[in-house]
Each structure stands twice: as C-alpha cells, then as structure tokens.
C-alpha positions as a printed Julia matrix, in Angstrom:
353×3 Matrix{Float64}:
  16.41  41.56   -9.47
  12.93  42.18  -10.86
  11.29  38.76  -11.04
   8.48  37.97  -13.54
   5.05  38.43  -12.01
   2.47  35.62  -12.25
  -1.22  35.76  -11.36
  -2.32  32.37  -10.05
  -5.93  32.77  -11.07
  -7.28  29.46   -9.75
  -4.81  27.4    -7.79
  -4.66  23.66   -7.33
  -7.06  22.59   -4.56
  -6.36  21.51   -0.99
  -2.86  20.37   -0.09
  -1.79  20.63   -3.75
  -1.78  24.42   -3.35
   1.42  24.31   -1.29
   3.16  22.15   -3.88
   2.14  24.5    -6.68
   3.31  27.59   -4.8
   6.59  25.89   -3.89
   7.23  25.11   -7.55
   6.36  28.62   -8.76
   8.36  30.45   -6.11
  11.18  27.95   -6.57
  11.44  29.24  -10.14
  11.89  32.74   -8.64
   8.55  33.95   -9.93
   6.69  36.68   -8.08
   3.3   35.11   -7.43
  -0.03  36.75   -6.69
  -2.51  34.14   -5.43
  -6.21  34.64   -6.08
  -7.96  33.49   -2.91
 -11.48  33.32   -4.31
 -11.43  29.54   -4.87
  -9.01  28.65   -2.05
 -10.74  26.66    0.71
  -8.44  27.64    3.59
  -7.8   31.3     2.89
  -6.53  32.08    6.38
  -4.14  29.14    6.24
  -2.81  30.22    2.84
  -2.21  33.76    4.09
  -0.48  32.52    7.21
   1.8   30.07    5.38
   2.68  32.19    2.34
   2.36  35.86    3.27
   6.14  36.37    3.21
   6.57  34.92   -0.27
   3.44  35.71   -2.27
   0.89  38.5    -2.65
  -2.86  37.98   -2.53
  -5.97  39.13   -4.33
  -9.6   38.04   -4.24
 -11.65  38.17   -7.44
 -14.17  36.1    -9.34
 -12.06  34.63  -12.18
 -15.15  34.38  -14.41
 -15.88  38.12  -14.05
 -14.03  39.66  -17.0
 -14.38  43.19  -15.67
 -12.85  42.19  -12.33
 -10.02  40.4   -14.1
  -9.29  43.4   -16.3
  -9.32  45.66  -13.22
  -6.79  43.39  -11.51
  -4.43  43.78  -14.45
  -4.93  47.55  -14.4
  -3.87  47.87  -10.76
  -0.17  48.06  -10.0
   2.52  46.98  -12.43
   0.52  44.19  -14.07
   1.52  40.57  -14.72
   3.87  38.83  -17.12
   1.92  35.57  -16.93
  -1.4   34.12  -15.86
  -2.15  30.56  -14.84
  -5.68  29.1   -15.03
  -7.13  25.69  -14.26
 -10.91  25.71  -14.55
 -11.33  27.01  -18.09
 -11.81  30.7   -17.25
 -12.73  32.47  -20.53
  -9.85  34.67  -21.72
 -11.25  36.58  -24.67
 -10.01  39.26  -27.03
 -11.13  42.26  -24.94
  -9.24  41.05  -21.88
  -6.15  40.08  -23.89
  -6.1   43.51  -25.51
  -6.32  45.24  -22.13
  -3.65  43.0   -20.59
  -1.18  43.88  -23.37
  -2.04  47.57  -23.84
   1.0   49.73  -24.7
   0.77  51.67  -21.43
   1.14  48.49  -19.39
   4.4   48.31  -17.49
   4.22  44.52  -17.69
   2.2   43.35  -20.69
   0.88  39.82  -20.44
   3.28  37.49  -22.24
   2.26  33.96  -21.25
  -0.95  32.13  -20.36
  -0.6   28.71  -18.75
  -3.4   26.17  -18.53
  -3.08  23.38  -16.0
  -4.92  20.95  -18.25
  -5.1   19.8   -21.84
  -7.76  22.0   -23.44
  -7.25  25.61  -24.49
 -10.65  26.37  -26.03
 -11.31  28.87  -23.22
  -8.6   31.13  -24.69
  -9.08  33.19  -27.85
  -5.96  31.78  -29.46
  -6.17  34.01  -32.53
  -6.29  37.11  -30.33
  -3.49  35.76  -28.14
  -1.29  35.31  -31.2
  -2.22  38.79  -32.42
  -1.17  40.35  -29.12
   2.02  38.33  -28.79
   0.85  36.07  -25.95
   2.11  32.48  -25.81
  -0.44  29.93  -24.56
   0.89  26.75  -23.01
  -0.95  23.75  -21.54
  -0.28  20.27  -20.16
  -1.51  17.65  -22.65
  -1.66  14.13  -21.24
  -1.5   15.22  -17.61
  -5.02  13.88  -16.94
  -5.16  11.13  -19.57
  -5.32   8.24  -17.1
  -7.8   10.04  -14.85
 -10.23  10.81  -17.67
  -9.88   7.31  -19.13
 -10.75   5.78  -15.76
 -13.73   8.1   -15.43
 -15.04   7.22  -18.89
 -14.75   3.55  -17.97
 -16.74   4.24  -14.8
 -19.4    6.01  -16.89
 -19.52   3.04  -19.24
 -19.98   0.49  -16.45
 -22.54   2.64  -14.61
 -24.74   2.91  -17.69
 -24.33  -0.57  -19.15
 -25.1   -2.17  -15.77
 -27.75   0.44  -14.82
 -26.06   1.06  -11.47
 -27.8    4.39  -10.79
 -31.27   2.86  -11.1
 -30.35  -0.16   -8.95
 -28.91   2.18   -6.32
 -32.0    4.39   -6.29
 -34.39   1.41   -5.98
 -32.31  -0.25   -3.27
 -32.33   2.94   -1.19
 -36.14   2.75   -1.34
 -36.06  -0.82   -0.05
 -37.11  -2.29   -3.41
 -35.6   -5.62   -4.41
 -35.51  -6.9    -7.96
 -33.4   -8.12  -10.83
 -33.24  -6.35  -14.21
 -36.09  -7.25  -16.56
 -33.6   -7.73  -19.38
 -30.14  -8.97  -18.3
 -27.41  -6.68  -19.65
 -24.62  -7.79  -21.93
 -21.08  -8.18  -20.6
 -18.35  -5.84  -21.78
 -16.82  -8.59  -23.9
 -20.01  -8.52  -26.01
 -19.77  -4.79  -26.68
 -17.9   -2.67  -29.21
 -16.45   0.61  -27.97
 -16.11   3.36  -30.54
 -13.69   6.17  -29.69
 -13.96   9.49  -31.49
 -10.51  11.06  -31.17
  -7.99   8.42  -30.06
  -5.37  10.8   -28.66
  -3.69  10.35  -25.28
  -6.98  10.0   -23.38
  -8.73   7.9   -26.01
  -5.76   5.56  -26.25
  -5.64   5.19  -22.46
  -9.34   4.27  -22.48
  -8.8    1.84  -25.35
  -6.08   0.02  -23.4
  -8.33  -0.39  -20.38
 -11.38  -1.42  -22.41
  -9.38  -3.95  -24.41
  -8.08  -5.48  -21.19
 -11.71  -6.01  -20.14
 -12.49  -7.84  -23.36
 -14.18  -5.09  -25.37
 -13.71  -4.73  -29.1
 -12.29  -1.24  -29.62
 -12.46   0.85  -32.76
 -11.78   4.52  -33.4
 -12.27   7.28  -35.9
  -9.42   9.7   -36.47
  -7.74  11.53  -39.31
  -4.84   9.09  -39.18
  -4.98   5.27  -38.94
  -4.81   3.94  -35.39
  -2.49   1.3   -33.98
  -3.54  -2.05  -32.45
  -5.48  -2.91  -30.35
  -7.63  -0.11  -31.8
  -9.32  -0.84  -35.11
  -9.39   2.17  -37.45
 -12.76   3.23  -38.87
 -12.49   5.64  -41.81
 -15.7    7.62  -41.22
 -17.57   8.95  -38.19
 -20.87   7.69  -39.58
 -19.55   4.14  -39.79
 -18.19   4.27  -36.26
 -21.52   5.51  -34.88
 -23.46   2.82  -36.71
 -21.19  -0.04  -35.58
 -20.48   0.79  -31.91
 -22.46  -0.11  -28.8
 -20.7    2.56  -26.75
 -19.36   5.81  -28.25
 -16.86   7.85  -26.24
 -15.79  11.36  -27.29
 -12.2   12.54  -26.79
 -11.78  15.57  -29.03
 -10.77  19.19  -28.5
 -13.43  21.8   -29.11
 -12.59  23.58  -32.37
 -14.66  25.19  -35.12
 -14.51  21.82  -36.89
 -15.73  19.76  -33.9
 -18.37  22.13  -32.53
 -21.81  20.42  -32.72
 -20.12  17.39  -34.3
 -22.74  15.12  -32.74
 -26.23  16.34  -33.61
 -29.6   14.88  -34.53
 -28.39  13.2   -37.73
 -25.43  11.59  -36.01
 -27.44  10.4   -33.02
 -29.96   8.75  -35.35
 -27.15   6.6   -36.8
 -26.44   4.87  -33.49
 -27.12   1.22  -32.82
 -30.3    0.37  -30.88
 -29.57   0.38  -27.16
 -26.33   2.33  -27.53
 -24.63   4.58  -25.0
 -22.85   7.92  -25.52
 -20.05   9.17  -23.24
 -18.75  12.75  -23.3
 -15.75  13.69  -21.16
 -14.35  16.02  -23.84
 -16.13  19.36  -24.29
 -19.81  20.26  -24.07
 -19.94  22.11  -27.36
 -19.08  18.97  -29.31
 -22.59  17.6   -28.71
 -25.88  19.35  -29.48
 -27.37  19.06  -25.98
 -30.89  19.83  -27.19
 -30.73  17.03  -29.76
 -29.25  14.71  -27.15
 -32.05  15.51  -24.68
 -34.7   14.87  -27.33
 -33.09  11.53  -28.19
 -33.01  10.44  -24.55
 -36.69  11.37  -24.08
 -37.76   9.28  -27.07
 -38.2    5.6   -26.1
 -38.03   4.66  -29.79
 -34.65   6.33  -30.33
 -31.63   4.01  -30.7
 -29.74   5.91  -27.99
 -30.53   4.33  -24.62
 -28.43   6.46  -22.27
 -25.7    9.08  -22.1
 -23.06  10.13  -19.59
 -22.05  13.78  -19.78
 -19.25  15.41  -17.79
 -18.85  18.55  -19.92
 -21.51  21.07  -20.9
 -21.98  24.04  -23.17
 -22.67  26.2   -20.07
 -20.69  25.47  -16.91
 -19.8   26.89  -13.49
 -22.11  29.79  -12.49
 -23.88  29.55  -15.86
 -24.47  25.79  -15.53
 -27.68  24.85  -17.33
 -28.65  22.03  -19.65
 -31.73  20.52  -21.31
 -30.45  17.2   -19.94
 -31.55  18.05  -16.4
 -34.02  15.58  -14.86
 -33.6   12.9   -17.54
 -33.2    9.54  -15.74
 -31.12   8.04  -18.56
 -28.63  10.92  -18.48
 -25.73  10.51  -16.03
 -24.5   14.05  -15.34
 -21.32  15.1   -13.53
 -19.76  18.6   -13.13
 -16.61  18.38  -15.3
 -14.68  16.29  -12.78
 -13.3   13.48  -14.97
  -9.71  14.69  -14.76
  -9.76  15.69  -11.09
  -7.62  13.1    -9.35
  -4.79  14.07   -7.02
  -2.18  12.62   -9.36
  -3.57  14.33  -12.45
  -4.05  17.71  -10.81
  -0.61  17.7    -9.25
   0.98  16.74  -12.57
  -0.89  19.5   -14.38
  -0.12  22.19  -11.8
   3.6   21.41  -11.54
   4.1   21.01  -15.27
   2.27  24.27  -15.9
   4.55  26.05  -13.4
   7.6   24.66  -15.19
   6.24  25.75  -18.58
   5.56  29.28  -17.35
   9.05  29.61  -15.92
  10.71  28.3   -19.07
   8.74  30.57  -21.41
   9.25  33.65  -19.25
  12.98  32.91  -19.23
  13.03  32.65  -23.03
  13.48  28.86  -23.12
  10.61  27.59  -25.31
  12.29  24.36  -26.42
  10.06  21.35  -25.69
   7.25  23.41  -24.17
   3.78  22.6   -25.63
   2.22  25.69  -27.17
  -1.33  26.02  -28.5
  -1.85  27.64  -31.89
  -5.0   29.09  -33.49
  -7.01  26.59  -35.51
  -6.53  26.99  -39.24
C-alpha cells in the first residue's frame, strides 16, 4: 500500500520527537524527518532509520524547501511548528500539475496560521489545520510571569543584587489586587489568563467583538480598555484587521504607569512607536514585555533592543513540555484524518474576509 508522505519540517524538541514520530508512523504515514533543528541527529537516525527517511534543510530557506519538494515523489502533507513562512510561490510549486504527489495538507503544531498564505492555500486546494488551545495554559502562565516581573521590577532588582547593591524601591509598587488587567482578545488564551489574574485579586476586563462572560468585564471599545487598564495583554491573531492595531495613538491613551504585554504576534504592535514610548520618561507607558516580534529567528531585529524597561523573550511563551506535546500529537492526528478524507471535527484555517 502506498502510504501518504509527510515532511516533518521542524519536529518537536528533545524527547518529544520520539512521541511525535510514534504518533505519525502509527497512523501509517510515510515520514521524512528534517534533521536541521534536531539536537541529537545521530540518535534520531539510529532510532528511526528503519521507519522514516531523513533530509537536512533550513526550513526558512524557501528555495531549499521548494527543491526538497521537487526531489523524488513529493509530499502529501507538511507539518511545521516554528512559523516557517509558506507563501504563494512555494504553494504553487508544491501543487504543480507535474507533481506526482501535490501538497494537500499543511499542519501547524500551534494556534496561529499567519505564516501561511491562506488565500493561496485555498486557491491551490491545500487544507491548513492547526491546534487552537494547545498552548493556552502555557501562554497564560507566561503572560502572568511577564506581568509580575514588570509590576514588581524583578529584572532591575536582580541586576542590582548581582552587583552587590542593596536597596528597596524608591516608590513601593501596587499589589495585583489594586490593578486592572485589560485583555485584548479574550479567546482561549485570554480567558485562561483572566482566570488566573482574577484568582490573584485583579479586576479583569476585555475588549472583543462579542460580550464576555464573568469574571471578565466587557469593554465595548479598544480605546476605553486602553484608557482604563493598568496592564494591557494582547491575545489576538495577526490578520489584516489586527496588523499595527497598537500604534502611537493607542499607546498615548494608556494610563500613567501602565504596562503592555504581547505574547500574540509581533505585527500587532508598531515596534517603532513602542520603542519611542518606552524611551520617553513622560509617556504614560512605563514598561512592556514582548515575546513576539515583527522579525524573528535568523532575521531577529527590533528597535526595542537595549531598552531597560522592555522585557524581551524569543517567542517562547507556549513552549512547555505539556503544550508542545499536545500540539505535536494533535497535529499528527489532524494530518492523518485529513489525508484519509475524514475532516469532521478537524480545525481548519480559512482566509480572512
């Protein structure tokens, strides 16, 4: 029997790799593992050489990816994890009429699909699936850690203590129970954060297209939420409607001494405007925590570099063992179901209208 072929473009890390490969091969899928981001390449070859094939390419190199699809029979499906851009040119090449196996399914082990040209995927007959909610608890916990780090100025205290300096804050900070948390986009992650923040005594409000349920207070406009929150946390997908949603005008609406958290997508915030706000001691924004950037991975660059009131992390909010295992295994199940013609109950991403 000719089994569907799957390119595992960037596998789950460490010991989760074996679990992911077990799930994929258990579905009788013919797997090609890209070794480029695998830590123990020799170990992977030794353990899996009888069941999977191997390749070694930079997943962010579109030309290399297109060449991989041109060699041999091609692939029915592709699985990605780290947001590798899959644009129209690649999708066209992967589904060209001369292909023995045109690409039919793209699976993302994660919630966001903004790295895929969804309009082009639909045009070329490619189904794009993802795993919404798989990292909701992980990202919510991370946002809470960002919040506590900034509101209690932990980074500055840590830096001074390592220098042997001893001292209390000049202005004692407020406790969480004195603060209002504003959530922009109370989906699965935003709701998980709201539950945790409410348990710590925070007042929680949110802006969304639909009214929110208790304990989250619904705020009808983004401007009102920005002007009435001490901490603003972003939990939105990146779409044409949300790109640059938070710019200079929006940042100027914030309460004095406020904090901004972004664990969503870099393009939602104008990083240049955010950097200017953080450099200005008269600006109402006191600090920001940013885990997602407009330019990431090998292209990582930001005007936020070297700002002491900017807490920067490399898109790791959702990277817990539980979340990554859930995403990898669910993605494998989704790929197998779609390739077998069983789409019922499988989450599918559609182009934004």
